[in-house]
Amino acid sequence: MTPFQPGFSGSLFDRADALRGDAAALATLLQHPQARLLRLQGFDPALTAEGALLWELLAGQSLPETGLAALILLGLQDGVPHFVPLQQHSAEAPLYRSPRTMEILSLLGPQDMATYGTARSLIDWHGRHRFCGKCGGATLAHRAGWGRRCTVCESEHFPRVDPVVIMLAEHGDRVLLGRQASWPQGRYSALAGFLEPGETVEEAVARELFEEAGVRASRVRYVTSQAWPFPAQLMLACTAEVQDAALTIATDELEDALWFTRAEVRAALAGDPDAKFLPPPAYAVAHSLLQHWVHSNSRSIDV
Ligand SMILES: [Zn+2]
């Protein structure tokens, strides 16, 4: 495992799965005098002056009569229940991250980021699953916000997670990074793509590297993972070896792709103004992956 903790990980909450379907226990949690409610501004978290998540006492908040149906139980911390409002919004609502969201993420500590990521993914999922995928009937939240049930056929639906492979191809002492035209100027990052049905992680890594950069990968190795809440990806970070470094770039997906040396990656991660590229932000797993690569491959040189 990497010694670098990826963003959106490290929550201290007890997710309290056993309580989610227990109506009596949930009613007790709602009455807990210290129960907390996460304050949101739209889909972004409200922050304290210190840059932490803003929690308010649940007691005294004006909640809809539906009570628990309007809340998601994020979990317990030291026995204290923490909730987030289950926002009702239309399918047209802007669900994806804005520049303001990115700015806030750069301020949050890792545990707050993990808590917000969980809340954000769940709120988004509820917003996009208001109707049953089997019969088209309306669905309602249940299990303290960790599921929805169809009001017509009674099917249960659960929050989904979509796996994505994100990888560094290695060729000798160099690593392959690409950039999309929409990214900030100079930014390069690890290539990535969604797994398809029927694929292993290793097969998806090899396919994506060939599709996007025209390189044939072998020896795929898992490094770490990260929950990415825009809206619900599980990033599976890997490295892979490449024998032939010649690139054929898929220009419909990438604006550019280049091989970078370890020294060049190290300079970029250190924020060197003369660095050859701008690295991904610290909360992105691509950043953790680059940190891992720089350190795991440098021991023989550093000593
Ligand atoms: Zn249904």
XYZ file of C-alpha atoms and ligand atoms in Angstrom:
304
model
C 0.000 0.000 0.000
C 1.036 3.523 -0.616
C 2.111 5.539 2.429
C 0.181 8.488 0.980
C -3.415 8.809 2.027
C -5.568 9.604 -0.983
C -8.133 12.388 -0.752
C -11.689 11.525 0.332
C -10.446 8.703 2.599
C -9.943 8.303 6.335
C -13.426 9.013 7.712
C -13.714 8.415 11.451
C -17.452 7.805 11.266
C -19.035 4.516 12.286
C -21.373 3.999 9.338
C -23.805 2.164 11.651
C -25.221 -0.070 8.947
C -27.090 -2.165 11.535
C -29.141 0.873 12.597
C -30.232 1.972 9.117
C -33.183 -0.398 8.949
C -34.087 -0.153 12.644
C -36.938 2.372 12.931
C -36.835 2.496 16.731
C -33.069 3.040 16.826
C -33.310 5.765 14.176
C -36.066 7.534 16.096
C -33.777 7.521 19.138
C -30.891 8.936 17.090
C -33.125 11.766 15.852
C -33.826 12.699 19.469
C -30.146 12.598 20.493
C -29.460 16.020 22.071
C -26.095 16.280 20.321
C -27.266 15.032 16.895
C -25.614 17.079 14.139
C -26.710 18.273 10.734
C -24.217 19.127 7.982
C -24.826 22.583 6.561
C -24.682 22.757 2.776
C -24.767 25.681 0.356
C -26.300 24.166 -2.736
C -24.228 21.045 -3.256
C -21.113 22.532 -1.662
C -20.351 22.357 2.057
C -20.600 25.440 4.219
C -17.342 25.999 6.103
C -16.368 27.381 9.480
C -13.919 30.275 9.673
C -11.202 27.640 10.165
C -12.092 25.878 6.919
C -13.807 22.854 8.505
C -17.229 21.412 7.724
C -20.005 23.353 9.473
C -22.213 21.175 11.706
C -25.332 22.471 13.418
C -27.378 20.889 16.165
C -30.258 18.940 14.673
C -32.471 19.979 17.590
C -34.327 23.137 16.704
C -33.881 22.751 12.937
C -37.081 23.057 10.975
C -37.292 19.729 9.207
C -40.104 18.627 6.907
C -42.799 16.522 8.548
C -41.320 13.523 6.791
C -38.468 13.639 9.327
C -36.025 10.861 8.596
C -37.112 10.651 4.964
C -35.511 14.080 4.530
C -32.192 13.093 6.136
C -29.287 10.774 5.426
C -27.538 9.230 8.413
C -23.843 9.643 7.581
C -22.787 7.784 10.710
C -21.874 8.078 14.360
C -18.836 9.736 15.862
C -18.296 9.046 19.568
C -21.904 7.862 19.614
C -23.231 11.142 18.218
C -25.324 10.785 15.030
C -24.375 12.989 12.083
C -26.915 13.676 9.324
C -27.015 15.547 6.030
C -30.216 16.911 4.447
C -31.437 14.831 1.534
C -31.991 17.650 -0.907
C -34.865 17.441 -3.304
C -33.925 18.775 -6.685
C -34.864 18.429 -10.292
C -32.975 16.360 -12.839
C -31.773 19.627 -14.362
C -29.914 20.699 -11.222
C -26.160 21.160 -11.697
C -24.823 18.013 -10.086
C -21.191 18.274 -11.029
C -18.352 20.043 -9.414
C -17.859 23.727 -9.980
C -14.720 25.866 -9.647
C -16.105 26.844 -6.234
C -16.309 23.155 -5.235
C -12.689 22.647 -6.258
C -11.637 25.671 -4.225
C -13.424 24.307 -1.146
C -11.865 20.870 -1.559
C -8.405 22.398 -1.444
C -9.271 23.828 2.010
C -10.791 20.729 3.644
C -8.844 18.343 5.868
C -8.827 14.669 4.835
C -11.519 13.466 7.236
C -13.862 16.321 6.374
C -13.241 15.613 2.716
C -14.196 11.958 3.249
C -17.392 12.939 5.078
C -18.380 15.465 2.440
C -17.583 13.012 -0.349
C -19.918 10.415 1.138
C -22.682 12.984 1.583
C -22.231 14.409 -1.891
C -22.345 10.996 -3.588
C -25.483 9.971 -1.722
C -27.345 13.243 -2.374
C -26.478 13.013 -6.041
C -27.612 9.376 -6.227
C -30.987 10.186 -4.673
C -31.464 13.014 -7.155
C -30.883 10.707 -10.119
C -32.942 7.751 -8.870
C -36.345 9.231 -8.215
C -37.976 6.592 -10.412
C -37.751 2.819 -10.386
C -35.513 1.240 -13.026
C -37.824 -1.790 -13.207
C -41.324 -0.332 -13.475
C -40.879 3.445 -13.685
C -42.791 4.075 -10.448
C -41.779 6.808 -8.035
C -39.210 5.801 -5.399
C -38.812 7.034 -1.835
C -35.710 7.114 0.354
C -35.476 4.509 3.093
C -32.815 2.835 5.261
C -31.792 6.251 6.648
C -30.918 7.451 3.167
C -28.903 4.384 2.116
C -31.495 3.073 -0.310
C -34.743 3.825 -2.150
C -37.856 1.717 -2.475
C -40.327 1.765 -5.342
C -43.806 2.866 -4.293
C -45.350 0.626 -6.994
C -43.425 -2.664 -7.243
C -41.553 -2.309 -3.914
C -38.163 -3.023 -5.512
C -35.247 -1.809 -3.436
C -32.476 0.225 -5.035
C -29.098 0.886 -3.439
C -26.481 3.596 -4.034
C -24.153 2.504 -6.800
C -20.413 2.905 -7.177
C -18.797 2.957 -10.623
C -15.253 1.549 -10.878
C -12.668 3.502 -12.869
C -9.090 2.464 -13.548
C -6.457 5.204 -13.345
C -2.926 4.253 -14.197
C 0.658 5.182 -14.781
C 2.361 3.376 -17.637
C 6.065 2.955 -16.874
C 8.812 2.692 -19.457
C 12.198 2.379 -17.795
C 12.645 5.501 -15.708
C 9.754 7.376 -17.297
C 6.038 7.554 -16.746
C 3.217 8.360 -19.170
C 0.877 11.278 -18.450
C -1.758 12.901 -20.613
C -3.880 16.019 -20.664
C -7.364 16.943 -21.793
C -8.000 20.219 -23.576
C -10.392 21.395 -20.840
C -7.789 21.143 -18.056
C -5.813 24.089 -16.661
C -2.865 25.077 -18.830
C 0.143 22.808 -18.358
C -1.642 20.132 -16.316
C -0.792 16.503 -17.041
C -2.204 13.553 -15.132
C -2.646 9.796 -15.167
C -4.800 8.275 -17.902
C -8.109 6.834 -16.721
C -11.293 5.189 -17.891
C -14.403 3.349 -16.702
C -14.345 -0.409 -16.404
C -16.691 -2.147 -18.789
C -18.900 -5.133 -17.925
C -16.923 -8.357 -18.079
C -13.488 -6.779 -17.560
C -10.920 -7.322 -14.850
C -8.992 -4.341 -13.506
C -5.888 -5.591 -15.340
C -7.740 -5.881 -18.632
C -9.281 -2.426 -18.275
C -5.873 -0.858 -17.569
C -4.374 -2.503 -20.662
C -7.347 -1.569 -22.859
C -7.422 2.076 -21.774
C -3.678 2.532 -22.275
C -3.911 1.063 -25.765
C -7.046 3.013 -26.704
C -5.802 6.370 -25.437
C -2.056 6.175 -26.073
C -1.453 3.166 -28.340
C 0.873 1.411 -25.866
C 0.734 -2.287 -24.936
C 0.884 -2.745 -21.153
C 1.869 -5.727 -19.022
C 2.517 -6.420 -15.334
C -0.384 -4.335 -14.036
C -0.063 -3.705 -10.300
C -2.680 -2.267 -7.948
C -1.468 0.650 -5.797
C -4.416 2.233 -3.976
C -8.030 3.317 -4.369
C -10.122 6.403 -3.818
C -13.820 7.171 -3.654
C -14.417 10.098 -6.049
C -17.803 11.686 -5.364
C -18.459 13.384 -8.736
C -20.717 11.541 -8.802
C -19.792 8.058 -7.538
C -16.576 6.634 -8.950
C -14.238 4.225 -7.216
C -10.810 5.057 -8.603
C -8.570 1.986 -8.804
C -5.015 3.291 -9.097
C -2.470 1.043 -10.809
C 0.894 0.983 -12.496
C 1.708 -0.991 -15.627
C 4.870 -1.687 -17.602
C 5.286 -0.838 -21.274
C 7.987 -2.312 -23.551
C 7.523 -0.020 -26.568
C 7.225 3.686 -25.720
C 5.954 4.821 -29.137
C 2.660 6.703 -28.671
C -0.465 6.863 -30.821
C -2.632 9.422 -29.063
C -6.430 9.247 -29.305
C -7.019 12.928 -29.969
C -10.752 12.637 -29.328
C -9.930 11.906 -25.691
C -6.537 13.491 -25.084
C -5.011 16.734 -26.249
C -1.526 15.402 -25.558
C 0.400 12.629 -23.822
C 4.083 12.629 -22.910
C 6.662 10.548 -21.078
C 8.129 12.283 -18.019
C 11.257 11.307 -16.096
C 11.222 10.744 -12.362
C 13.151 14.005 -11.863
C 10.526 15.872 -13.884
C 7.692 14.333 -11.867
C 9.491 15.088 -8.620
C 9.936 18.753 -9.608
C 6.256 19.056 -10.557
C 5.064 17.541 -7.260
C 7.395 19.891 -5.359
C 5.822 22.919 -7.054
C 9.059 23.891 -8.795
C 8.237 26.961 -10.947
C 10.441 25.525 -13.710
C 8.671 22.141 -13.638
C 7.701 20.733 -17.030
C 4.061 20.255 -16.075
C 1.411 21.153 -13.512
C 0.498 18.044 -11.457
C -3.048 16.998 -10.547
C -4.412 18.546 -7.309
C -3.367 16.961 -4.014
C -6.843 15.513 -3.335
C -6.877 13.594 -6.642
C -5.689 9.991 -6.507
C -3.486 10.669 -9.535
C -1.416 12.865 -7.224
C -1.095 10.032 -4.685
C -0.176 7.660 -7.505
C 2.593 9.964 -8.718
C 3.904 10.312 -5.159
C 3.926 6.542 -4.844
C 5.740 6.145 -8.164
C 8.400 8.719 -7.359
C 9.179 7.109 -4.013
C 8.807 3.466 -4.905
C 11.222 3.797 -7.806
C 13.808 6.115 -6.326
C 15.332 4.158 -3.444
C 18.309 2.863 -5.411
C 19.108 6.379 -6.610
C 18.549 8.254 -3.364
C 20.862 6.177 -1.146
Zn -40.887 -0.360 -9.358
